[in-house]
Coordinates of C-alpha atoms in Angstrom, one line a residue:
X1 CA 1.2 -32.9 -33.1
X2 CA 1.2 -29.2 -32.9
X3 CA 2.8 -28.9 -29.7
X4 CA 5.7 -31.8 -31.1
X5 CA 6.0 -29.4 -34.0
X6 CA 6.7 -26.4 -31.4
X7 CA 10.1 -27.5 -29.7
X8 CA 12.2 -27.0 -33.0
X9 CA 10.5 -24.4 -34.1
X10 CA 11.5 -22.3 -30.3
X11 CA 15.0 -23.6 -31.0
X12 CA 15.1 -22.5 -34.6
X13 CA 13.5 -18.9 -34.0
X14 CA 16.3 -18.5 -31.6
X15 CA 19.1 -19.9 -33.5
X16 CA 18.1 -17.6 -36.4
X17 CA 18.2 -14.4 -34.3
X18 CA 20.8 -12.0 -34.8
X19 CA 23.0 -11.9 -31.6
X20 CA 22.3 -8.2 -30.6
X21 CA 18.6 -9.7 -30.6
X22 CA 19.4 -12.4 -28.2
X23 CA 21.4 -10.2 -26.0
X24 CA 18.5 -7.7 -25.6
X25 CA 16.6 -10.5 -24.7
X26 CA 18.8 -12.6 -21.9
X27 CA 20.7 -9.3 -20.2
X28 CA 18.1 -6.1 -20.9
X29 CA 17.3 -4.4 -17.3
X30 CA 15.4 -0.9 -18.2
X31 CA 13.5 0.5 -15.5
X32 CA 11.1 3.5 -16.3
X33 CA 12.0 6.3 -15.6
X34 CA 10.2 9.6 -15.6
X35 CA 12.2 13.5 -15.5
X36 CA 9.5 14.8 -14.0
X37 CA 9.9 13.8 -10.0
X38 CA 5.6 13.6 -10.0
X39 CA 5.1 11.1 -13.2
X40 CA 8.3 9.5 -11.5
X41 CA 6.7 8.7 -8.6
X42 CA 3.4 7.7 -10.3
X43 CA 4.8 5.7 -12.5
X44 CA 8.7 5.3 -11.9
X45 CA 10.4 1.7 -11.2
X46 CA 11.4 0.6 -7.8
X47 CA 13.0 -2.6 -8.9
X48 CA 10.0 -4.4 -7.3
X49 CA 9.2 -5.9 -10.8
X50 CA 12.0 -8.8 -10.6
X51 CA 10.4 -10.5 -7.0
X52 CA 7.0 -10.0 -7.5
X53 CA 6.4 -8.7 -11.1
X54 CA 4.3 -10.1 -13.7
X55 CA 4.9 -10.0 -17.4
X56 CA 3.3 -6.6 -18.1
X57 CA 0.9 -8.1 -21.3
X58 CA -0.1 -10.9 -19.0
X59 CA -1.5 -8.4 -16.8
X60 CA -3.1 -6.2 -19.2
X61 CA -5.6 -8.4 -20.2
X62 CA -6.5 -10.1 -16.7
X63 CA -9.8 -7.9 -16.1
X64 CA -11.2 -8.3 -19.4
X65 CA -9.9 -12.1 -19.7
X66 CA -11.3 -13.2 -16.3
X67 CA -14.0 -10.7 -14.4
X68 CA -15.5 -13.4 -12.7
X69 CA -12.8 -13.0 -10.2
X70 CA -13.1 -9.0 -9.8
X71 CA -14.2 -7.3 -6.9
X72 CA -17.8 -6.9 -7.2
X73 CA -17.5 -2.7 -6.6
X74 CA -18.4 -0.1 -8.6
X75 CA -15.7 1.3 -11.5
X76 CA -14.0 -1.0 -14.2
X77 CA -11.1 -3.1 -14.6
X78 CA -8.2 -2.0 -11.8
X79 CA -10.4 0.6 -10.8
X80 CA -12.5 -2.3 -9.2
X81 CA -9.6 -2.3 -6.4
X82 CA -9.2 1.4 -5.7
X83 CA -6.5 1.5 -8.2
X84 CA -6.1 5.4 -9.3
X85 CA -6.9 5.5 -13.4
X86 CA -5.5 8.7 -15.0
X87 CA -7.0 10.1 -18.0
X88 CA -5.0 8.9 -21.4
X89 CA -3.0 6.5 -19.2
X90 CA -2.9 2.8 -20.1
X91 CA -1.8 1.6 -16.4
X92 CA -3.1 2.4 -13.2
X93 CA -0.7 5.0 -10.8
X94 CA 1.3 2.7 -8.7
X95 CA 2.3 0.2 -11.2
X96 CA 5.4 0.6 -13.1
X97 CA 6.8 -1.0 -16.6
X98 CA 11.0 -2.5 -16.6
X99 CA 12.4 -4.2 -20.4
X100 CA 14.0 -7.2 -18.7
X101 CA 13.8 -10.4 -21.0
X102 CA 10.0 -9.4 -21.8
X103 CA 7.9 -6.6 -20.6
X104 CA 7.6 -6.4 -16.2
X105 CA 5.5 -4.8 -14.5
X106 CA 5.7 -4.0 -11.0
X107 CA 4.2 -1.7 -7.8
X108 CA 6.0 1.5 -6.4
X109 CA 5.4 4.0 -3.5
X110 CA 2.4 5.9 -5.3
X111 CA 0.0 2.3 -4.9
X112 CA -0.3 2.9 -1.2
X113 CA 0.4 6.1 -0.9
X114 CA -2.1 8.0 -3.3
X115 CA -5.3 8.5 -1.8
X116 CA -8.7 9.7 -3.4
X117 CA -11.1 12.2 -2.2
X118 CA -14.2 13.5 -3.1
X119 CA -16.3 16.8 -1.4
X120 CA -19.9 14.9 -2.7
X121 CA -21.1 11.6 -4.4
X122 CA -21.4 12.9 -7.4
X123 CA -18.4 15.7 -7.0
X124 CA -14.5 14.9 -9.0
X125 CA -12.5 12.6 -7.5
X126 CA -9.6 14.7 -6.1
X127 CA -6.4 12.5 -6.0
X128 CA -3.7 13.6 -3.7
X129 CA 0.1 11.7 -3.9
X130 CA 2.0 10.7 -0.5
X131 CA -1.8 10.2 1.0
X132 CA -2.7 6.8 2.5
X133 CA -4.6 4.9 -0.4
X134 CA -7.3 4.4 2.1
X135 CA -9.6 3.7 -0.8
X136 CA -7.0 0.6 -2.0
X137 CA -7.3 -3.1 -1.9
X138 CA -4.3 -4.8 -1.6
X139 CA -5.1 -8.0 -0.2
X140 CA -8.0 -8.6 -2.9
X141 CA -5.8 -7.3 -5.9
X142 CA -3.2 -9.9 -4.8
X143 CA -5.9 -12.9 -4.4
X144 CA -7.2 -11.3 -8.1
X145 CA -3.5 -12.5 -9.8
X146 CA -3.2 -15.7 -7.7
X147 CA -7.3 -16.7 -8.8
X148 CA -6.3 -15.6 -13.0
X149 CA -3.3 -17.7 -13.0
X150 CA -4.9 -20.7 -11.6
X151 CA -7.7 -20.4 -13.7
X152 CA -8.0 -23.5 -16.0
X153 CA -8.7 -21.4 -19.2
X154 CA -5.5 -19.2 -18.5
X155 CA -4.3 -20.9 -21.7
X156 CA -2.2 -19.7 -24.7
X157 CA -5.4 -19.4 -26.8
X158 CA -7.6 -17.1 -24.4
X159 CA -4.4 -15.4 -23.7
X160 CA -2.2 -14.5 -26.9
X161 CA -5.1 -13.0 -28.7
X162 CA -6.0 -11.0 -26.2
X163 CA -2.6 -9.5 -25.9
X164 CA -2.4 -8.5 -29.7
X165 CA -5.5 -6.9 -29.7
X166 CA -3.9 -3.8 -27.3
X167 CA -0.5 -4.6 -28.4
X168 CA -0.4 -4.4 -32.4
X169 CA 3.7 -5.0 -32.0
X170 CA 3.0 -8.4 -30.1
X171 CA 5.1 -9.9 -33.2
X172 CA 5.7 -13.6 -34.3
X173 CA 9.0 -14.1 -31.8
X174 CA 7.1 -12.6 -28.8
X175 CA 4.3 -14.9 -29.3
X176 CA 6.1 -17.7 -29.5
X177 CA 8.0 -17.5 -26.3
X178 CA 4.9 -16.7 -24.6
X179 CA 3.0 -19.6 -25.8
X180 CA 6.0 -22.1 -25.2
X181 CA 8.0 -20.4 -22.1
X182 CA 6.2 -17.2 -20.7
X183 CA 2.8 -18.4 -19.4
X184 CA 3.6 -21.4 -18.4
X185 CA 6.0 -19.9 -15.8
X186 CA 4.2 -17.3 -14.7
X187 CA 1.5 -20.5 -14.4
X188 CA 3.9 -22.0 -11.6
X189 CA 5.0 -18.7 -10.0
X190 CA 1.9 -17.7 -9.6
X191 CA 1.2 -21.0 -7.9
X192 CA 4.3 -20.3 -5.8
X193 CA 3.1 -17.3 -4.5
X194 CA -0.1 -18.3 -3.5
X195 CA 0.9 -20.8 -1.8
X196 CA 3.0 -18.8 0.0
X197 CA 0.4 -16.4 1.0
X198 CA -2.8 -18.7 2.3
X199 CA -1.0 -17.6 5.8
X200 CA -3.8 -14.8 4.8
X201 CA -6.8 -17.1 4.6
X202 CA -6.4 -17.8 8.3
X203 CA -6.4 -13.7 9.4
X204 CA -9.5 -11.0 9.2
X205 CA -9.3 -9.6 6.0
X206 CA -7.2 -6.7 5.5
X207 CA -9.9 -4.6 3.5
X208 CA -9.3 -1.2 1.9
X209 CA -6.7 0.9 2.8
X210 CA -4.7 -1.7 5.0
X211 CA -1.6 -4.0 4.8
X212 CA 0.1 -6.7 7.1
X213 CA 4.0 -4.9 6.7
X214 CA 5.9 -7.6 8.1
X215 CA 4.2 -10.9 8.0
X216 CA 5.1 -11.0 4.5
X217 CA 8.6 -10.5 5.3
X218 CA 8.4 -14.0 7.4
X219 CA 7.6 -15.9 4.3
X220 CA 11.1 -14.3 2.6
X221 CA 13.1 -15.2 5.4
X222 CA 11.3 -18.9 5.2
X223 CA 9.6 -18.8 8.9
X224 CA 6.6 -21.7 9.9
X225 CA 3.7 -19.4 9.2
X226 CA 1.7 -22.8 9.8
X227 CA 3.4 -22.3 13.5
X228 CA 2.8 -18.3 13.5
X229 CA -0.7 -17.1 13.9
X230 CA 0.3 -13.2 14.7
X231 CA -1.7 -10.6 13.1
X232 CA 0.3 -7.0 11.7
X233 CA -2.5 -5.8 9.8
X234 CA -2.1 -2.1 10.1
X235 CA -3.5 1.3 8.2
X236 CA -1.2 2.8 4.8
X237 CA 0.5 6.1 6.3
X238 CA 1.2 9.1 4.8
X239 CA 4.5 10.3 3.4
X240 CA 4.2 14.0 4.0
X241 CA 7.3 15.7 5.6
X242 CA 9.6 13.4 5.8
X243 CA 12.0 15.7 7.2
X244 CA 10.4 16.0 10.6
X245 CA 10.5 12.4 11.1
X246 CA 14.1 12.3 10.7
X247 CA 15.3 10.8 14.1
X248 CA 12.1 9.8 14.9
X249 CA 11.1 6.3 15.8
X250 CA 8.4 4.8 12.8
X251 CA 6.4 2.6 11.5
X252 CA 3.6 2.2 13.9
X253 CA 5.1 0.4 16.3
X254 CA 8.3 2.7 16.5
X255 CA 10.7 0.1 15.4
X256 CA 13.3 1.7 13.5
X257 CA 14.1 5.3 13.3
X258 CA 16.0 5.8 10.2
X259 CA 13.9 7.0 7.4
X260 CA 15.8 6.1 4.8
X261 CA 16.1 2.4 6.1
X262 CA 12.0 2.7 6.6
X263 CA 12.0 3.6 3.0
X264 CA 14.3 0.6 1.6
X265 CA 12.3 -2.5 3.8
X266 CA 9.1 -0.8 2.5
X267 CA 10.6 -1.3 -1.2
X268 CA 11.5 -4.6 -0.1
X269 CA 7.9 -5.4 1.4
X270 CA 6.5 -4.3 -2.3
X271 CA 8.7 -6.8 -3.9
X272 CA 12.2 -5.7 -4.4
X273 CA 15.0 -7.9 -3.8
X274 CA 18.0 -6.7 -2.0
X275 CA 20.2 -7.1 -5.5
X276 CA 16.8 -5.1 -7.6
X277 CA 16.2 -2.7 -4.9
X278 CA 16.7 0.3 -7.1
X279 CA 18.6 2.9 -5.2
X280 CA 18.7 6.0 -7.8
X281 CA 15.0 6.0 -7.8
X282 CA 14.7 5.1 -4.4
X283 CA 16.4 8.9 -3.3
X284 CA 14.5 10.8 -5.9
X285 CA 11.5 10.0 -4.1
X286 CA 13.1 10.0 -0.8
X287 CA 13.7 13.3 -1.9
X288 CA 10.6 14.5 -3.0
X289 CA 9.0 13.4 0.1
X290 CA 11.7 15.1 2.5
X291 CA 9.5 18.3 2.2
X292 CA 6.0 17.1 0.7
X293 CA 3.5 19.0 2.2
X294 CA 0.2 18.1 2.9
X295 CA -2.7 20.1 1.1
X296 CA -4.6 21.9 3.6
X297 CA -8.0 21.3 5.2
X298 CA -10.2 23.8 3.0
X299 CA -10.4 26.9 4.5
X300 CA -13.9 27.9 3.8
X301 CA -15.0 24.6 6.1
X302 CA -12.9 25.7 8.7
X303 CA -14.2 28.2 11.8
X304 CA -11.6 30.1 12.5
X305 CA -13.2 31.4 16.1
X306 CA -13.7 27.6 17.0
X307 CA -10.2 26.9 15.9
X308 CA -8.2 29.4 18.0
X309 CA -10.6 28.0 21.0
X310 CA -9.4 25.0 20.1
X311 CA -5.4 25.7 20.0
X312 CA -5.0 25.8 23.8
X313 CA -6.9 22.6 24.2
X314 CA -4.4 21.2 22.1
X315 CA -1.3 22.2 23.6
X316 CA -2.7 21.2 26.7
X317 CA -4.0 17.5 25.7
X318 CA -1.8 16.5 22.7
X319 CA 1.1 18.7 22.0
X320 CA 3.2 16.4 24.0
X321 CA 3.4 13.9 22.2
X322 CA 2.2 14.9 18.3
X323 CA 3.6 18.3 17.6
X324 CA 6.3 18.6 15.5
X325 CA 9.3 19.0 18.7
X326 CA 7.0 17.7 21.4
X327 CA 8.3 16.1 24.3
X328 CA 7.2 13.1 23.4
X329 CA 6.6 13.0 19.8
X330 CA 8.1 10.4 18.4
X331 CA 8.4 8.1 21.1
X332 CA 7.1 4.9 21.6
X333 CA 4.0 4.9 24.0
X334 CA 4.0 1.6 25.7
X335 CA 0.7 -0.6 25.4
X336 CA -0.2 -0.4 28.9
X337 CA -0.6 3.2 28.7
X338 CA -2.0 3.7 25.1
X339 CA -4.6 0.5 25.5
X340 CA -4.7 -0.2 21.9
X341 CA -5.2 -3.4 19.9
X342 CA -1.8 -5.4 20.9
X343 CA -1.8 -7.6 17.6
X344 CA 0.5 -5.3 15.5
X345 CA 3.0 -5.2 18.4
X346 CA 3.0 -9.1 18.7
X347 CA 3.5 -10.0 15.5
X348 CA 6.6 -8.0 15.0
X349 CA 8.8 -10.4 17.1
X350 CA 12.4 -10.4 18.1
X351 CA 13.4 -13.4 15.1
X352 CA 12.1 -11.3 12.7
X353 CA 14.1 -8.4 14.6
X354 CA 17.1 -9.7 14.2
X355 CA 16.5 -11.1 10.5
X356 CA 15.7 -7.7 9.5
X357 CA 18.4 -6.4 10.6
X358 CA 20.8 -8.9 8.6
X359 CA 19.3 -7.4 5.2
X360 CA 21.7 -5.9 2.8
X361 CA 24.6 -7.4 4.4
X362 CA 28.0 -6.1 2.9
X363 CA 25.7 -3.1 1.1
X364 CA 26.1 0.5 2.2
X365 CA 22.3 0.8 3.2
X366 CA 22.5 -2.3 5.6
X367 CA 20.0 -2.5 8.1
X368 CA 20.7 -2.3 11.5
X369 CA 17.9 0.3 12.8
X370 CA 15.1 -2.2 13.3
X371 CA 14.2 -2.7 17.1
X372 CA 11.7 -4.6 19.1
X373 CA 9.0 -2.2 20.7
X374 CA 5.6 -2.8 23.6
X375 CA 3.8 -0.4 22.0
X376 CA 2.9 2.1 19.2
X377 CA 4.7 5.5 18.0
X378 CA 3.2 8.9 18.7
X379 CA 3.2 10.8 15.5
X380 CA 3.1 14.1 14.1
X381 CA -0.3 15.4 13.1
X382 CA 0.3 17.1 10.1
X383 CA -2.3 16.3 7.5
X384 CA -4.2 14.6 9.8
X385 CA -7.5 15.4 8.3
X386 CA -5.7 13.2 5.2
X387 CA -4.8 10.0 7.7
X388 CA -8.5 9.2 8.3
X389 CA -9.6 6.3 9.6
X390 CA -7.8 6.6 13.0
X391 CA -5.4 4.6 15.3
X392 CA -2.4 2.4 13.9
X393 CA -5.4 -0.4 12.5
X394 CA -7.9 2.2 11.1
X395 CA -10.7 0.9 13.7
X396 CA -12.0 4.8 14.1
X397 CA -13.4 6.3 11.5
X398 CA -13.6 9.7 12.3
X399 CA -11.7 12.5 14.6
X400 CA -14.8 13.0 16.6
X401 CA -15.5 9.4 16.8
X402 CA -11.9 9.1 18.5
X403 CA -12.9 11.7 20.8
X404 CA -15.0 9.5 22.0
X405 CA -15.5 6.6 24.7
X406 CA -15.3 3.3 23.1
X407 CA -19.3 3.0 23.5
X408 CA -19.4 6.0 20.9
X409 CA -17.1 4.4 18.1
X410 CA -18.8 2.5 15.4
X411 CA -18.5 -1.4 16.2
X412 CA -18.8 -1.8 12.7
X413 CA -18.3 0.5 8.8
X414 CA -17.2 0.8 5.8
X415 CA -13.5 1.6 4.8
X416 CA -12.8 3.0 1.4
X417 CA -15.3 5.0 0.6
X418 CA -13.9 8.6 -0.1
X419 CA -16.6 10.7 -0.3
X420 CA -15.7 13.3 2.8
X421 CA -17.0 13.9 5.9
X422 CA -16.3 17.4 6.9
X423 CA -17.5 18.1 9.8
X424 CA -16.5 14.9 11.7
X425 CA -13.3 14.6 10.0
X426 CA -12.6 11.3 7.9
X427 CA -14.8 9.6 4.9
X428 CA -18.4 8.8 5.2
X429 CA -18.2 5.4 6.2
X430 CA -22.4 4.4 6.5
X431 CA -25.1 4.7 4.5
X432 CA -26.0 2.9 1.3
X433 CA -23.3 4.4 -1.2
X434 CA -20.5 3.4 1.7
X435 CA -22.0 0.2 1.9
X436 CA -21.9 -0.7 -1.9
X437 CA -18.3 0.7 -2.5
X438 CA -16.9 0.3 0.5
X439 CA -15.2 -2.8 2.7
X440 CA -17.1 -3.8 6.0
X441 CA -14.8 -3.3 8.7
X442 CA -16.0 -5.8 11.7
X443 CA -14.1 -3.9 14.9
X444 CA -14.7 -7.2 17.1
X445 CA -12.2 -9.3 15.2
X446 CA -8.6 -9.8 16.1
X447 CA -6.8 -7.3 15.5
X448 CA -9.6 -4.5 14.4
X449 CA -10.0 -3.9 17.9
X450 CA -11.2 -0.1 18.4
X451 CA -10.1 0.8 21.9
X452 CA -7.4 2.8 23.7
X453 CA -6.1 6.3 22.9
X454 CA -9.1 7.7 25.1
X455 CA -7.0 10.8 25.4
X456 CA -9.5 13.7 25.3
X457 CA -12.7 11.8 25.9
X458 CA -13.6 13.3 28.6
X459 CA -13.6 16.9 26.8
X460 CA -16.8 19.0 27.0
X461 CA -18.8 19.0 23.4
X462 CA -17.6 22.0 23.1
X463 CA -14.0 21.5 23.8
X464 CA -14.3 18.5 21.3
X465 CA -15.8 20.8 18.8
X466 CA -13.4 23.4 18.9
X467 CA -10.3 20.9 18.9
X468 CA -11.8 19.3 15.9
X469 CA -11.6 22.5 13.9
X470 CA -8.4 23.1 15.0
X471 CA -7.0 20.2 14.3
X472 CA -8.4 21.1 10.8
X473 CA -5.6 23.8 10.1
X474 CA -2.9 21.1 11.2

């Protein structure tokens, strides 16, 4: 009877609205938007809410509502994913608010590219934007929304009341439509979604800190990922000087060497459409990054003796290819030479190539950069203390394990912790306290594969020592 009672009552709240009311509601497209070029990237839309957003209230109340289906990792709520929690903020960095119809809300840049650090256990958590968010989980927040909009008791009852108890202006009109139109679509989209994505029940796990970039992108275009069993599970980068990378080719695999085209298909990978995409925020933060630089190694850890030993075993052993102007820097080192795990290269096939590069047809910014590569981009090292752990999969841990023969790399750690290790140059990835917050990264399964790059390996200790530190001041 109630729910008989409900469909004239929708119809009459809306009939009795004034029409300014009903036009905020059908046509309102807000994003958030911050002055301040830092908060604005925390926090600043991307236009990644109308794709893959969620009705902001909805998500709210998800942890508290359902933490049967949270990470089991130390920290509350979002934090329970590596999601950075500011003090006196409501919403994790990362995520970011737009008025459409109801309240969206959405990821931006700063989700997987603001990393945490910490000099001891019990030491301040140091957070550091345009970093790799080595210590976030991706793949286990997504699988979080899918499990709390399946869940049976993800009802109008548990729901609504939950909702006004953090939102005292969740009004009579608000209610309604989310009882009788709001959760009940996010219900089915959510369904959508998942379905979409059990392509990723069949892969390793991507664990903390990592993202398959373009196998998402098949699902958009409509490929047979029942047919497609590639792997493109790779490690967040950085965003530090941007400017230097102009004209270089990126992503790992070198494919496209526009950074401003990089930029846009990583929008579109965080849920953007090609219509939301939203370009005046979009060039702030291209903007801000053109020059970011990253904070330095601290100087007190650094021996500065063992450091000038170690600048002319650079230039002799990697300056080629990762200083900033090397002869090589930049280019794509083919996979016969590098040795590394092949499975990012595969996956980005020529179909997807070419689909890419139809993207934003008729626009200004349409692609036509993206390339097919056999093999993976030498970078610049800048910040590399900050990149940690190594290689375009994050199969090493530390600079001193990559130094080393694949006998001397860990077959198996944890990713995500971010207490760090100074002296061999990444996070502490054993021991109890990496083992309890951290993700067990298995290097024997496809695509986790920790060879190749065995540049330097044959290095006296104390050639390896003295490189180390001077990569330190990079």
């Amino acid at each position: 009877m109630r729910r008989m009672m409900a469909a004239p009552l929708v119809i009459a709240v809306f009939s009795l609205m004034p029409a300014v009311r009903a036009a905020t509601l059908t046509d309102q497209n807000k994003p958030e938007v911050h002055a301040d070029i830092l908060e604005h990237f925390k926090y600043g839309s991307i236009g990644a809410e109308e794709r893959a957003g969620i009705p902001l209230w909805i998500w709210a109340v998800l942890p508290d509502l359902f933490p049967q289906h949270l990470p089991q990792r130390p920290g509350s709520g979002w934090e329970r994913f590596g999601l950075v929690m500011e003090p006196g903020k409501a919403r994790p960095i990362g995520t970011s608010r737009r008025e459409r119809q109801i309240p969206m809300l959405g990821l931006n840049c700063a989700v997987c590219h603001t990393g945490t650090l910490r000099e001891t256990p019990g030491g301040p958590r140091r957070v550091i934007l345009g970093m790799p968010a080595h210590q976030f989980d991706l793949q286990s927040y997504e699988r979080f929304i899918f499990a709390c909009l399946s869940d049976p008791s993800f009802t109008a009852d548990r729901v609504l009341p939950a909702i006004e108890r953090i939102n005292p202006d969740f009004g009579f009109l608000e209610k309604t439509i989310y009882r009788f139109v709001v959760l009940s679509r996010t219900r089915e989209q959510g369904a959508r979604l998942a379905a979409s994505f059990r392509w990723m029940d069949d892969r390793p796990d991507w664990g903390r800190g990592r993202v398959d970039t373009f196998n998402p992108y098949k699902v958009l275009f409509g490929f047979n990922m029942a047919a497609d069993h590639s792997i493109g599970t790779a490690d967040l980068p950085p965003l530090f000087n941007q400017k230097v990378r102009d004209g270089l080719y990126l992503h790992w695999d070198g494919n496209n060497d526009l950074v401003t085209e990089r930029n846009k298909s990583a929008a579109i990978g965080a849920g953007a459409s090609e219509t939301s995409l939203d370009l005046e925020s979009m060039k702030r933060i291209e903007d801000w990054i053109w020059e970011l630089k990253p904070p330095p190694f601290p100087p007190d850890r650094i021996d500065k003796r063992k450091a000038a030993a170690g600048k002319p075993i650079y230039d002799r052993h990697c300056a080629d290819c990762h200083a900033i102007g090397g002869k090589h820097t930049g280019e794509v080192i083919p996979l016969a030479e590098v040795e590394t795990d092949a499975e990012r290269v595969i996956s980005f096939t020529a179909e997807l190539t070419a689909r890419m590069n139809r993207l934003g047809a008729g626009q200004p910014w349409a692609f036509s950069h993206f390339r097919k590569t056999d093999g993976y981009a030498a970078m610049p090292l800048d910040g590399v203390w900050l990149r940690a752990p190594y290689l375009h999969n994050g199969s090493v841990p530390t600079l001193r394990a990559l130094l080393s023969r694949l006998e001397g790399r860990p077959a198996v750690f944890w990713r995500g912790y971010d207490v760090y290790d100074f002296t061999n140059v990444g996070f502490v990835s054993s021991g109890p306290e990496a083992e309890r917050e951290g993700f067990r990264f298995n290097t024997s399964a496809r695509g986790n594969g920790r060879a190749g790059h065995f540049y330097g390996t044959a290095l006296r200790p104390d050639e390896k020592d003295a490189l180390i530190e001077y990569l330190k001041t990079l």
